[in-house]
Coordinates of C-alpha atoms in Angstrom, one line a residue:
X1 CA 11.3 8.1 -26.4
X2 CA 9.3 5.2 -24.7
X3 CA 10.8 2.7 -26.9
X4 CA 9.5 -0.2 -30.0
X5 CA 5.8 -0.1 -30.4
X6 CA 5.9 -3.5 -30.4
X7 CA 8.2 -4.3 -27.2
X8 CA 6.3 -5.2 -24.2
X9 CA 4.9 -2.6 -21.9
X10 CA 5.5 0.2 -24.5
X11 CA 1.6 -0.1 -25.0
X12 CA 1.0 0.4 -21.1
X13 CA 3.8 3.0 -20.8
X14 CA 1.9 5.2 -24.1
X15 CA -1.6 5.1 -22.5
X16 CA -0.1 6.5 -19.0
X17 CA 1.4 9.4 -20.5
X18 CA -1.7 9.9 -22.7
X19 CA -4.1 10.0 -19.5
X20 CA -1.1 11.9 -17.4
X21 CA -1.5 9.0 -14.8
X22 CA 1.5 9.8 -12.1
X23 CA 3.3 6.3 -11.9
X24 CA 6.9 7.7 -10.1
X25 CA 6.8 8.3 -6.2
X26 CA 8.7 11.1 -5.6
X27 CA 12.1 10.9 -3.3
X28 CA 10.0 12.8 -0.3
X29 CA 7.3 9.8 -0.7
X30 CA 9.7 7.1 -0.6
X31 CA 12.1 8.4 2.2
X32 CA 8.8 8.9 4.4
X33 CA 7.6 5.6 3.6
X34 CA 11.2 4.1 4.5
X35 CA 11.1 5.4 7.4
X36 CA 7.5 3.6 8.7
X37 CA 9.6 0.5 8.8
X38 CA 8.6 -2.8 7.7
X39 CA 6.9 -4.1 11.1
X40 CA 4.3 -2.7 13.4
X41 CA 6.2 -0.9 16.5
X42 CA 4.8 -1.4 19.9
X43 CA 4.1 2.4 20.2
X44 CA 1.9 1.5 16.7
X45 CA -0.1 -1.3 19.1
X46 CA -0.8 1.5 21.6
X47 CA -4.9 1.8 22.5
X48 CA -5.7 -0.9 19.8
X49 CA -7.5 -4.2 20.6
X50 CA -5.7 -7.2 20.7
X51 CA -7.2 -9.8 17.5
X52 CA -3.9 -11.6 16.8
X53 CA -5.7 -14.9 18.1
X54 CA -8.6 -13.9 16.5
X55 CA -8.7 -16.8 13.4
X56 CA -9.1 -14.1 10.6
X57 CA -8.7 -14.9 7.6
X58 CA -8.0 -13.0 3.6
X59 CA -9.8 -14.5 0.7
X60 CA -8.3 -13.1 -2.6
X61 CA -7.9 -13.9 -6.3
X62 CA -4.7 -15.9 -7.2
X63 CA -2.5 -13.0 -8.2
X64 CA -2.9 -10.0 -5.2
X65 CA -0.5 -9.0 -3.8
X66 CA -2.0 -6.2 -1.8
X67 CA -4.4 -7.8 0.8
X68 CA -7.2 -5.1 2.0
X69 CA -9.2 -7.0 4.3
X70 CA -9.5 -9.6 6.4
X71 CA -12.8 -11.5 7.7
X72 CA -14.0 -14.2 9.9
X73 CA -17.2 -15.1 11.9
X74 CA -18.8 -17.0 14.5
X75 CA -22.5 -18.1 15.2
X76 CA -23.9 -16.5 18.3
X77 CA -26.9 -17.5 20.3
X78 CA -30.2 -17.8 18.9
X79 CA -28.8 -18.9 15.6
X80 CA -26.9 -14.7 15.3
X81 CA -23.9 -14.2 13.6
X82 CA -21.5 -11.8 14.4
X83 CA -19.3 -10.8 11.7
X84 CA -15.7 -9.0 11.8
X85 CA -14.4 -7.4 9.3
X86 CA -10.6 -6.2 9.7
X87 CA -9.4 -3.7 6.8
X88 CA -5.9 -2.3 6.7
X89 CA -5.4 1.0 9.1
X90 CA -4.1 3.0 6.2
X91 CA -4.8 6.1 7.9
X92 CA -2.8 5.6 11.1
X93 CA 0.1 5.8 9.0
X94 CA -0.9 8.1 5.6
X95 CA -1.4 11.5 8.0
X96 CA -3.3 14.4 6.3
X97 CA -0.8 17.0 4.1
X98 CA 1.7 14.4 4.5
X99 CA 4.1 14.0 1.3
X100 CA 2.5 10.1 1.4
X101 CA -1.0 11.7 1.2
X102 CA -0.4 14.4 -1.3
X103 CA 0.7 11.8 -3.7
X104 CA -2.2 9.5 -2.6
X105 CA -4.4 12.0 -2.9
X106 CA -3.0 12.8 -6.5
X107 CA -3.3 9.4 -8.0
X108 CA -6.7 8.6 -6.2
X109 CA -6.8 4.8 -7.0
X110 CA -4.6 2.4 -7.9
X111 CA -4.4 1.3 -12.0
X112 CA -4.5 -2.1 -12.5
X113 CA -3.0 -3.0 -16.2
X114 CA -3.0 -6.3 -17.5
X115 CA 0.9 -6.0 -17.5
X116 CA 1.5 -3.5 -14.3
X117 CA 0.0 -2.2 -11.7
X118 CA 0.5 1.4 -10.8
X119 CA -0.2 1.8 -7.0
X120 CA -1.7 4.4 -5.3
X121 CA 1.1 3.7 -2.2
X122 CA 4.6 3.4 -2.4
X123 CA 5.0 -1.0 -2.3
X124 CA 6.5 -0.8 0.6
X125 CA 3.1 -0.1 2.0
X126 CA 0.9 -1.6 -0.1
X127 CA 2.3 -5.0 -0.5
X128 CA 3.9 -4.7 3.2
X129 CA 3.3 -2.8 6.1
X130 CA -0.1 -1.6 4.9
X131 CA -1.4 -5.1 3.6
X132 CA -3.1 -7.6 5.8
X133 CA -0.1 -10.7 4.8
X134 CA -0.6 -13.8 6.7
X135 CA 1.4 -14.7 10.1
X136 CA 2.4 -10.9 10.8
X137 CA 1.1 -8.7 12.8
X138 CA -0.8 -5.5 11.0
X139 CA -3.1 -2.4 12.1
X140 CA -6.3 -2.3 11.6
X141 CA -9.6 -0.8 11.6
X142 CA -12.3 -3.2 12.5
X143 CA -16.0 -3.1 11.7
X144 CA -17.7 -5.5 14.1
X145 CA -21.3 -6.1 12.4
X146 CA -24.3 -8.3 14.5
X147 CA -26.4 -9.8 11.6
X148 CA -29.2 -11.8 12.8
X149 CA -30.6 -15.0 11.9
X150 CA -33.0 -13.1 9.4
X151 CA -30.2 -11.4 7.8
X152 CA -30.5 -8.0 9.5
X153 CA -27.5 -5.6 11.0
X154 CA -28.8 -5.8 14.4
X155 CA -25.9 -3.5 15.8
X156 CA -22.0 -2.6 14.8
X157 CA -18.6 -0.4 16.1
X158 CA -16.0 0.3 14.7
X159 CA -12.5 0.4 16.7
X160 CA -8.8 0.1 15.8
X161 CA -7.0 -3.6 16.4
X162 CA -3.9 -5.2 15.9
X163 CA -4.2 -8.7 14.4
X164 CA -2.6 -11.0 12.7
X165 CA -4.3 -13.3 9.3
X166 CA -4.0 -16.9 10.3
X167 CA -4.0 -17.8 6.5
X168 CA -3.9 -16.3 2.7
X169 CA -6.6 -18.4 0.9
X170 CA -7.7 -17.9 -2.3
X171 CA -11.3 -17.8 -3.8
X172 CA -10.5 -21.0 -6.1
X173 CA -9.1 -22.9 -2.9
X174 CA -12.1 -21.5 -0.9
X175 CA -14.8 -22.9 -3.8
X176 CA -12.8 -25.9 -4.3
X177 CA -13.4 -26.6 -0.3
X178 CA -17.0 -25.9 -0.6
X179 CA -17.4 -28.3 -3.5
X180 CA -15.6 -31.4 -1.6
X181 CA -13.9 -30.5 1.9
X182 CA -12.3 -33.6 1.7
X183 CA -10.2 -32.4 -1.8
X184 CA -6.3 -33.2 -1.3
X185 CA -5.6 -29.8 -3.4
X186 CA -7.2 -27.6 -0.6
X187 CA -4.2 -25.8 1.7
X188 CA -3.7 -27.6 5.0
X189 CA -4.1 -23.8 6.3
X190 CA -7.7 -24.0 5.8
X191 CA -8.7 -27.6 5.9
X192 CA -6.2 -28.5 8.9
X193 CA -6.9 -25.7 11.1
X194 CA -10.2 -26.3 13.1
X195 CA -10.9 -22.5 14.1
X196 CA -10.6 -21.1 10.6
X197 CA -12.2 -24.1 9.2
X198 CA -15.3 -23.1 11.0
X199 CA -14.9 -19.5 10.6
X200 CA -15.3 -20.4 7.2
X201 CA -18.2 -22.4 7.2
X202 CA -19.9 -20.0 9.4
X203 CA -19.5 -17.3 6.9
X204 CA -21.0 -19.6 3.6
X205 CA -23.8 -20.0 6.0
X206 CA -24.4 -16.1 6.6
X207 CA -23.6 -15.3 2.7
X208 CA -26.7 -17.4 2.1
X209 CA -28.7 -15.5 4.3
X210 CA -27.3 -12.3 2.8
X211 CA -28.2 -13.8 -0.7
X212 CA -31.5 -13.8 0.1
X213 CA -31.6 -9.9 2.0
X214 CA -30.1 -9.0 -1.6
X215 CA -32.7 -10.7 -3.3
X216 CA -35.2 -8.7 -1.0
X217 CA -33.9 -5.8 -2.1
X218 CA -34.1 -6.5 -5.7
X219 CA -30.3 -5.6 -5.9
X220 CA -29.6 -6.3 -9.7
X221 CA -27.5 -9.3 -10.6
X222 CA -27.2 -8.8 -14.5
X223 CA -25.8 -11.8 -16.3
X224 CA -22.6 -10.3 -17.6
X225 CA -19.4 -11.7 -18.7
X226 CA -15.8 -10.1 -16.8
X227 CA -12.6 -11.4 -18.5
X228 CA -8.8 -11.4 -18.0
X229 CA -5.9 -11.7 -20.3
X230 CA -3.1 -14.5 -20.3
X231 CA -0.5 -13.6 -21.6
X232 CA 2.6 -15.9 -23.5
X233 CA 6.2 -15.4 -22.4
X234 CA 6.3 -12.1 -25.2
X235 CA 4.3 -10.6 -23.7
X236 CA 1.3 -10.9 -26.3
X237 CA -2.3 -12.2 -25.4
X238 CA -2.0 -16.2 -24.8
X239 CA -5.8 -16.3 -24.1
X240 CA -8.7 -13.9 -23.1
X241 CA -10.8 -16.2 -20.7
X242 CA -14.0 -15.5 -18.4
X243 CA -13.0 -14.7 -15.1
X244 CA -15.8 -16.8 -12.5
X245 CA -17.9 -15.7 -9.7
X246 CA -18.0 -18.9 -7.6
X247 CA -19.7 -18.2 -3.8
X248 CA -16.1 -17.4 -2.3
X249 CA -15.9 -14.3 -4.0
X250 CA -19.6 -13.8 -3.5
X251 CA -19.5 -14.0 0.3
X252 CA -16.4 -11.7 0.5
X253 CA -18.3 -9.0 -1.6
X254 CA -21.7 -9.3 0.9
X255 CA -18.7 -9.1 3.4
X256 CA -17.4 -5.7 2.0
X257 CA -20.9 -4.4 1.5
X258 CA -22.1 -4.8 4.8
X259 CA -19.0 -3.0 6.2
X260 CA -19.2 -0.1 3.4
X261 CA -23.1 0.1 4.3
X262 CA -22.3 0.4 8.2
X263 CA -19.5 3.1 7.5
X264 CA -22.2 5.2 5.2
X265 CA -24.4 5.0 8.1
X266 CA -22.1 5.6 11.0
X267 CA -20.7 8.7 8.9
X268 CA -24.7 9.9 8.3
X269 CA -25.4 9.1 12.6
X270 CA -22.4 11.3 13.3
X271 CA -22.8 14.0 10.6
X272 CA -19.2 13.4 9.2
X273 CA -18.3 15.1 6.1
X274 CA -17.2 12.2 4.2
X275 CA -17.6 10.9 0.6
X276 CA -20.3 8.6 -0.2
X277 CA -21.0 6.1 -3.1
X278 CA -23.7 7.4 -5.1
X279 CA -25.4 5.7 -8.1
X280 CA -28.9 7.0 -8.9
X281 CA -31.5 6.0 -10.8
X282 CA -31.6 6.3 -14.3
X283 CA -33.0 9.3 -16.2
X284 CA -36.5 9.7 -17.8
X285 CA -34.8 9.4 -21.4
X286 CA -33.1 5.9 -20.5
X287 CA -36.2 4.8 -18.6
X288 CA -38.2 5.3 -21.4
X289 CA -35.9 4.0 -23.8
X290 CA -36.2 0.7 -21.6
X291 CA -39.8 1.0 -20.9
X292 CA -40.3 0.2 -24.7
X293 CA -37.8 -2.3 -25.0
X294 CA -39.6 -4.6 -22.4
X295 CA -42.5 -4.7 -24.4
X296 CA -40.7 -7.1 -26.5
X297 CA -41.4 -9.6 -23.9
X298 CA -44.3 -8.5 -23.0
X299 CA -43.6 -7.1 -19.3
X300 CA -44.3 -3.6 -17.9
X301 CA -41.4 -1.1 -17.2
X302 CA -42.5 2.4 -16.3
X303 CA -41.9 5.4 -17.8
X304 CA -39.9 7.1 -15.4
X305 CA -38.8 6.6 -11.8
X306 CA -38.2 2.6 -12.5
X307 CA -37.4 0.8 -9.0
X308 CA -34.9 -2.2 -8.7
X309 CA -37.6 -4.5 -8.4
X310 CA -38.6 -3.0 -12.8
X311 CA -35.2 -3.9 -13.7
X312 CA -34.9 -7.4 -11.5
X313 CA -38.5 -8.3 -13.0
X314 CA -36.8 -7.5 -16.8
X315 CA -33.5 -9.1 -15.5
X316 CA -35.7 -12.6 -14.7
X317 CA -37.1 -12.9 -17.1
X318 CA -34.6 -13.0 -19.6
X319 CA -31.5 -14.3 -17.9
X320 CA -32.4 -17.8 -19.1
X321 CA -32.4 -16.6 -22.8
X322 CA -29.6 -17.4 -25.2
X323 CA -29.0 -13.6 -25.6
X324 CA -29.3 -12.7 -22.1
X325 CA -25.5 -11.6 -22.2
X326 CA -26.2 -9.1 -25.0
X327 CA -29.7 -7.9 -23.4
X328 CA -27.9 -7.7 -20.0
X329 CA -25.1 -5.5 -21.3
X330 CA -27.6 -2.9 -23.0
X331 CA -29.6 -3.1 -19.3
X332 CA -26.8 -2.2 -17.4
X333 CA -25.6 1.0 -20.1
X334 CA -28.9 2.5 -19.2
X335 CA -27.5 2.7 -15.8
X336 CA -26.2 6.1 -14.2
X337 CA -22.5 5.9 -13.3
X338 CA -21.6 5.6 -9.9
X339 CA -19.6 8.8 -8.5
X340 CA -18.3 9.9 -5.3
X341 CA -20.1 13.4 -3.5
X342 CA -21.0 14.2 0.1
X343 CA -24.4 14.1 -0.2
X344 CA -26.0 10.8 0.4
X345 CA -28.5 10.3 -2.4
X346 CA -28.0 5.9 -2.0
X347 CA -26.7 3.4 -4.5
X348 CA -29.2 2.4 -7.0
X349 CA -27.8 -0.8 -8.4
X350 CA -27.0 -2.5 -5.2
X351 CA -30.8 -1.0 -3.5
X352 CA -28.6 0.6 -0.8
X353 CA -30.6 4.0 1.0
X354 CA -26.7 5.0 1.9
X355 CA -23.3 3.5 0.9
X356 CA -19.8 4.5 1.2
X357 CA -16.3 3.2 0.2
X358 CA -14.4 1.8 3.2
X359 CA -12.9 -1.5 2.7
X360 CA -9.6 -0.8 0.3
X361 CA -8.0 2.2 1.2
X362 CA -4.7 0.9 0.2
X363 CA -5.8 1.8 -3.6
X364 CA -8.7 4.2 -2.9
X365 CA -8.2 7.9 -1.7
X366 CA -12.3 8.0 -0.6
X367 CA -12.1 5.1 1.8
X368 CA -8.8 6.5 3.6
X369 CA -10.9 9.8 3.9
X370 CA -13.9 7.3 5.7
X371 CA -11.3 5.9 8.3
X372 CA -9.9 9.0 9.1
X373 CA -14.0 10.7 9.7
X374 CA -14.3 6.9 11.4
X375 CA -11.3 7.8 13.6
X376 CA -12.1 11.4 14.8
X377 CA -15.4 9.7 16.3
X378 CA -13.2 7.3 18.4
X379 CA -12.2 9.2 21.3
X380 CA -10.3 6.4 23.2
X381 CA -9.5 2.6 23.2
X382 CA -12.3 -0.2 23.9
X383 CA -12.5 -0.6 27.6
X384 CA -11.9 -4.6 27.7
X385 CA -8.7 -6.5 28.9
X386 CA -7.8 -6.7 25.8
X387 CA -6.9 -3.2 24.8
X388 CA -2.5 -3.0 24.4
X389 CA -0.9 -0.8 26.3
X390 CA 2.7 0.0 25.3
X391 CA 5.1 -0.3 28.2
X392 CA 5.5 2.4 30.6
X393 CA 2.7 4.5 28.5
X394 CA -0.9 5.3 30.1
X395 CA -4.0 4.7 28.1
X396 CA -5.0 8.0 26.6
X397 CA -7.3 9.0 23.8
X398 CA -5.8 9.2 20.4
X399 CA -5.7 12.5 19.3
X400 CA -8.7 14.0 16.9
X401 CA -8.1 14.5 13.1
X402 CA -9.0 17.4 12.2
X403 CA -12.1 17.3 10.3
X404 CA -12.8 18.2 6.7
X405 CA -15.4 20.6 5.6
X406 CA -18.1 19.9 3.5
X407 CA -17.1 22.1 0.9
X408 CA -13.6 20.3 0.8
X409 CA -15.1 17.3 0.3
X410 CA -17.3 18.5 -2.6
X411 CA -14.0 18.9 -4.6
X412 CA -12.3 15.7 -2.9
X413 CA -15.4 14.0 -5.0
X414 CA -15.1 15.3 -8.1
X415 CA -11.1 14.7 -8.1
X416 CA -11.9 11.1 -7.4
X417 CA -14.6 10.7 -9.9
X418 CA -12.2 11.9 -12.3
X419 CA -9.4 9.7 -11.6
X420 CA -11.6 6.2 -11.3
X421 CA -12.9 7.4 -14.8
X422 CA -9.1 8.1 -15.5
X423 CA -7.8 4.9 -14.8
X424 CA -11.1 2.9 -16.2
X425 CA -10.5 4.6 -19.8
X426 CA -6.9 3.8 -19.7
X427 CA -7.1 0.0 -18.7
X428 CA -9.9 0.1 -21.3
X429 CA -7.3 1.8 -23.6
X430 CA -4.5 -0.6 -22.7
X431 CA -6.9 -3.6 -23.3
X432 CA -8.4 -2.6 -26.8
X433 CA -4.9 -1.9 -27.9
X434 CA -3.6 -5.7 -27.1
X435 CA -6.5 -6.9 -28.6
X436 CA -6.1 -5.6 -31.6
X437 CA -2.7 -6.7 -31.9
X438 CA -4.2 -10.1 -31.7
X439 CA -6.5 -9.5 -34.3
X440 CA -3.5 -8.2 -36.5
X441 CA -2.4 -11.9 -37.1
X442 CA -5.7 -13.2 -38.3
X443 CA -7.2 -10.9 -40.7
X444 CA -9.1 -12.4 -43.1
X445 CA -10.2 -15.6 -40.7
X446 CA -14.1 -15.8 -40.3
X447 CA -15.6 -16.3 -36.4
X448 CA -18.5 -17.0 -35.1
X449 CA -20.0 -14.7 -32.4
X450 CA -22.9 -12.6 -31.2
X451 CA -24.3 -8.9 -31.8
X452 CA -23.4 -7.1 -28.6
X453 CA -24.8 -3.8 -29.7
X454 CA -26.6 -1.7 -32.5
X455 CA -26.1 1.6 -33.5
X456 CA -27.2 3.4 -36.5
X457 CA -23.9 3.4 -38.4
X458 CA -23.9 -0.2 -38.0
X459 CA -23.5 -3.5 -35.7
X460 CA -21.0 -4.0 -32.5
X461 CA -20.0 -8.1 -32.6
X462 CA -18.4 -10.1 -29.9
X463 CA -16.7 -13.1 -31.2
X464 CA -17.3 -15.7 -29.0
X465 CA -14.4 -17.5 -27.0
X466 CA -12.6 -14.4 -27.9
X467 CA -14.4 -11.7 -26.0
X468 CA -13.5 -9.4 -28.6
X469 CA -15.5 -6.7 -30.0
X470 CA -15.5 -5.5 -33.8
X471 CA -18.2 -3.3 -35.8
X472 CA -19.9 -4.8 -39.1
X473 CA -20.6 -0.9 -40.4
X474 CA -23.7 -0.2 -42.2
X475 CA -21.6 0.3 -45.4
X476 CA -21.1 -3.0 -45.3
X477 CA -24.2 -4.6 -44.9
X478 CA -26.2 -6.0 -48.0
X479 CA -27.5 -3.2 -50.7
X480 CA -30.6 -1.9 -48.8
X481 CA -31.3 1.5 -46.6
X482 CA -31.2 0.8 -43.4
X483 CA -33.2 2.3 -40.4
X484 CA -32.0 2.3 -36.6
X485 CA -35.1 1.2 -34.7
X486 CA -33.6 2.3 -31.3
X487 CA -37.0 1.1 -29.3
X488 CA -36.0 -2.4 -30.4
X489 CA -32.1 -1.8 -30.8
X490 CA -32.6 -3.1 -34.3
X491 CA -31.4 -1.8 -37.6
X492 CA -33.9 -3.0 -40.4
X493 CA -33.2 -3.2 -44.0
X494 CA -36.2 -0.7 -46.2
X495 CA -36.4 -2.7 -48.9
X496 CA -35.7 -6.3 -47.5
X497 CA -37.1 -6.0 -44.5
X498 CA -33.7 -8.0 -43.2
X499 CA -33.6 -7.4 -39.2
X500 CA -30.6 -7.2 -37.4
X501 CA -30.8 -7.0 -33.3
X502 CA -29.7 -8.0 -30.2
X503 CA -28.5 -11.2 -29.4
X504 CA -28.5 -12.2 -33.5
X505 CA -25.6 -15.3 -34.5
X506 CA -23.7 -14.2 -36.4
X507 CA -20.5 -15.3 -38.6
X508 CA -18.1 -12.1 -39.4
X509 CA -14.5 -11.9 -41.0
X510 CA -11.6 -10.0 -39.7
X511 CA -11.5 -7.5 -42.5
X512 CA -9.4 -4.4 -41.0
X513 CA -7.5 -3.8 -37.6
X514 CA -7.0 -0.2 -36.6
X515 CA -4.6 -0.4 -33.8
X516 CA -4.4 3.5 -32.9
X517 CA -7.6 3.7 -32.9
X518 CA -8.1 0.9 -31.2
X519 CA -10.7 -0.1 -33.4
X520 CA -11.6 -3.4 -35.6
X521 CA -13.4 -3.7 -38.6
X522 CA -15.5 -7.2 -39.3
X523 CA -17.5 -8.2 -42.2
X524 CA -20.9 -10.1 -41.9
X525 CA -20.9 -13.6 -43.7
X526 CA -23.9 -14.6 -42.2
X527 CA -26.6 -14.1 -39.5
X528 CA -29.4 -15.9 -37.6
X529 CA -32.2 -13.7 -35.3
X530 CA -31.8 -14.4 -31.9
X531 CA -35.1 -15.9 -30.6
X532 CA -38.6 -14.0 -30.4
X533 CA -36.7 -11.2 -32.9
X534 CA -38.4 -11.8 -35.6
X535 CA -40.0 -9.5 -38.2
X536 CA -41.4 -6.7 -36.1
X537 CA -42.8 -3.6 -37.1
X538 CA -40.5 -1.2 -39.1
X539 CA -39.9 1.9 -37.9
X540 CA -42.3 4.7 -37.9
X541 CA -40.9 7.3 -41.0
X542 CA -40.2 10.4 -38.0
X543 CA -37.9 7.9 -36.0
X544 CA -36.0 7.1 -39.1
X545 CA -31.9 6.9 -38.7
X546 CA -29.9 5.4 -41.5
X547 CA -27.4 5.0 -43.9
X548 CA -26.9 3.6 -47.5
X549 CA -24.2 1.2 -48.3
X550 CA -22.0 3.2 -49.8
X551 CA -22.9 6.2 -48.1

């Protein structure tokens, strides 16, 4: 018995028995946790270099509470940058076949629910010993990454440090500074304090030349909409509001990927059996599919075996559009998904010839397993004055982990595939299922919004300001046969003619809410083409998909 449908949490607490998503540490878990402590022992500091005066630095959204990584860079001579990233040293304290990594292991990834988060780690790690807070001392593994003036990695290592953040910023304080320094709402901790004040600065300078190595690349950038829920004190949704990209959290992600692309390639130098990022390119049936799509604008897309630089080309060219959102979106479900194997095949999407996950293993099992390949390459401590050494202790290699075949970590990636997929489709799940109780209270009230997505039994809407997502079905349509032109990702009325695509305006009703099937049903009041939809040929009579109101 998990309680009232309608109490709070009940949803969230349905969806994780559904998906059989572990969300109780086990007594052996938390007693070994416990016993790690809350602070880093000076037999922890052993062999690490000393960055606690280093002016590092973590850069998060507004609500973490587990802080991965830390950054923070300097301008070297010739107009070089070198660039330190410092992410949590998980793996000196999660040991392999512990009870810790079992679990770890089990879960694969942290959930993240709009009401709860379901950790991979016990808390006690997570949000403490494990996470980089500011003015404590923490573990961790550092990748130190040359990038020259050009934008190149010029050289890296990786080495285990002790450091301590000199501040906990947040992305809207870090844009907010970038917009006006001299804004009174911007934490003393950034704008008072010199060093991390020009740390800063220094890394908006290299994100811009990192901008422009991605734009060399033709990594895609599809115009996309991300949201997040607000919630009222009952618990229901308050607000569903578009969650901004400003150049803070831009510059930590071209942080993140040049540490994950220097793991991916230290791990390929060193023949490690690790697991690597893949995404490839998309199959001959979606290229196609794509291929005649762009001739709607008049712009060439091959066949098969598209490169980034097809899709950025398409991307261009229609970002500016009033529909780009809706085009965008149908772009990026052509896509592959992303999974994790130990062959290297690259990362299509970001135009990366190898990639691996490295920079959050406090809530993902496949960047522990990088640290701890990372780590049985390290055979001893940097040989600078700065290396600790604890009291009394001499300065010996750590010992080797014991490294994984490659057949272990063929199954280690298809666990982890499984439970990314796992937790997406359940915070999907969770989502869908508060939206429609928000629907509940306004059926029968008409919105405006936009046709996300066309299908043959009918037409997906997203009802602007909303962000919600309902399906005007075929049956309800005017009285005409209609055919799914899925070239054009139209369906056009046989006897009218009447088009409906892409990008149309539309204005629908709230005319049914399905809450355990998470679905919501909409009626079309009216509709507008979205521009250069026009008309258009009808569908050739072999391609023909339909239904008849009715039906």
């Amino acid at each position: 018995m998990l309680g009232d449908i309608d109490t709070r949490g009940v949803d969230t607490q349905l969806i994780i028995r559904k998906y059989g998503i572990p969300d109780m540490h086990g007594p052996e878990v938390i007693a070994e946790a416990s016993r790690l402590g809350t602070t880093v022992r000076l037999r922890d500091r052993h062999g690490r270099t000393d960055f606690r005066q280093v002016t590092t630095v973590t850069i998060d959204g507004e609500s973490a509470r587990d802080f991965d990584d830390a950054v923070f860079a300097e301008k070297r001579s010739g107009g070089n940058y070198r660039v330190l990233v410092a992410i949590a040293d998980v793996s000196h304290y999660v040991t392999p076949n512990s009870p810790l990594d079992v679990e770890a292991y089990e879960r694969g990834t942290s959930v993240y629910f709009p009401h709860r988060v379901i950790p991979m780690l016990p808390e006690v790690l997570s949000n403490g010993l494990c996470s980089l807070n500011p003015n404590v001392d923490r573990l961790c593994m550092v990748a130190d990454i040359k990038v020259s003036r050009a934008g190149n990695v010029t050289g890296y290592e990786f080495y285990p440090a002790v450091m301590n953040s000199q501040a906990r910023l947040t992305y809207n304080q870090v844009n907010d500074y970038f917009a006006d320094p001299k804004d009174d709402s911007i934490p003393k901790s950034l704008t008072g304090n010199k060093a991390v004040k020009k740390s800063v600065d220094t890394l908006h300078q290299l994100y811009d030349l990192l901008l422009k190595k991605r734009e060399e690349r033709h990594a895609m950038e599809f115009e996309t909409v991300e949201t997040y829920i607000k919630f009222n004190e009952e618990g229901g949704i308050k607000a569903i509001v578009p969650r901004t990209r400003g150049d803070a959290h831009k510059l930590i992600e071209e942080c993140m990927l040049l540490a994950n692309t220097c793991a991916a390639n230290f791990a390929l130098k060193h023949d490690l059996p690790v697991l690597y990022r893949n995404h490839d390119k998309p199959d001959q049936e979606k290229s196609m599919r794509i291929h005649e799509y762009a001739k709607n604008f008049g712009l060439p897309f091959p066949e098969e075996s598209p490169t980034q630089a097809d899709y950025q080309r398409l991307i261009e060219a229609t970002k500016d559009r009033p529909d780009a959102i809706s085009i965008h979106s149908m772009l990026l479900r052509s896509m592959m998904q992303a999974n994790y194997a130990p062959d290297n095949i690259g990362h299509f999407g970001l135009a990366y010839d190898e990639y691996s996950h490295f920079t959050s293993p406090i809530r993902r099992y496949p960047d522990l397993l990088v640290h701890r390949a990372i780590r049985s390459v390290i055979r001893g401590p940097r040989q600078t004055s700065t290396v600790l050494r604890a009291e009394g202790a001499s300065v010996e290699p750590p010992s080797r982990w014991a490294p994984y075949s490659f057949e272990q970590m063929v199954h280690f990636g298809e666990h982890c595939s499984m439970t990314e997929r796992r937790a997406d489709d359940a915070t999907r799940d969770v989502v869908q299922w508060l939206k429609c109780q928000f629907m509940e209270e306004r059926l029968g009230e008409e919105f405006d919004g936009v046709v996300s997505g066309v299908a043959a039994f009918g037409l997906f809407v997203q009802i602007n300001n909303l962000h919600i997502d309902g399906l005007v079905h075929v049956a309800n349509l005017d009285s005409d046969y209609y055919h799914f032109d899925d070239v054009n990702m139209a369906l056009v009325g046989e006897s009218s003619g009447r088009r409906f695509s892409l990008g149309d305006a539309v204005t629908v009703k709230v005319a049914g809410v399905h809450t355990d099937d998470r679905k919501i049903d909409l009626e079309l009041i009216s509709s507008t083409p979205a521009p250069g939809k026009r008309g258009g040929p009808k569908p050739k009579a072999a391609a023909k998909k339909g239904a008849r109101k009715g039906a």
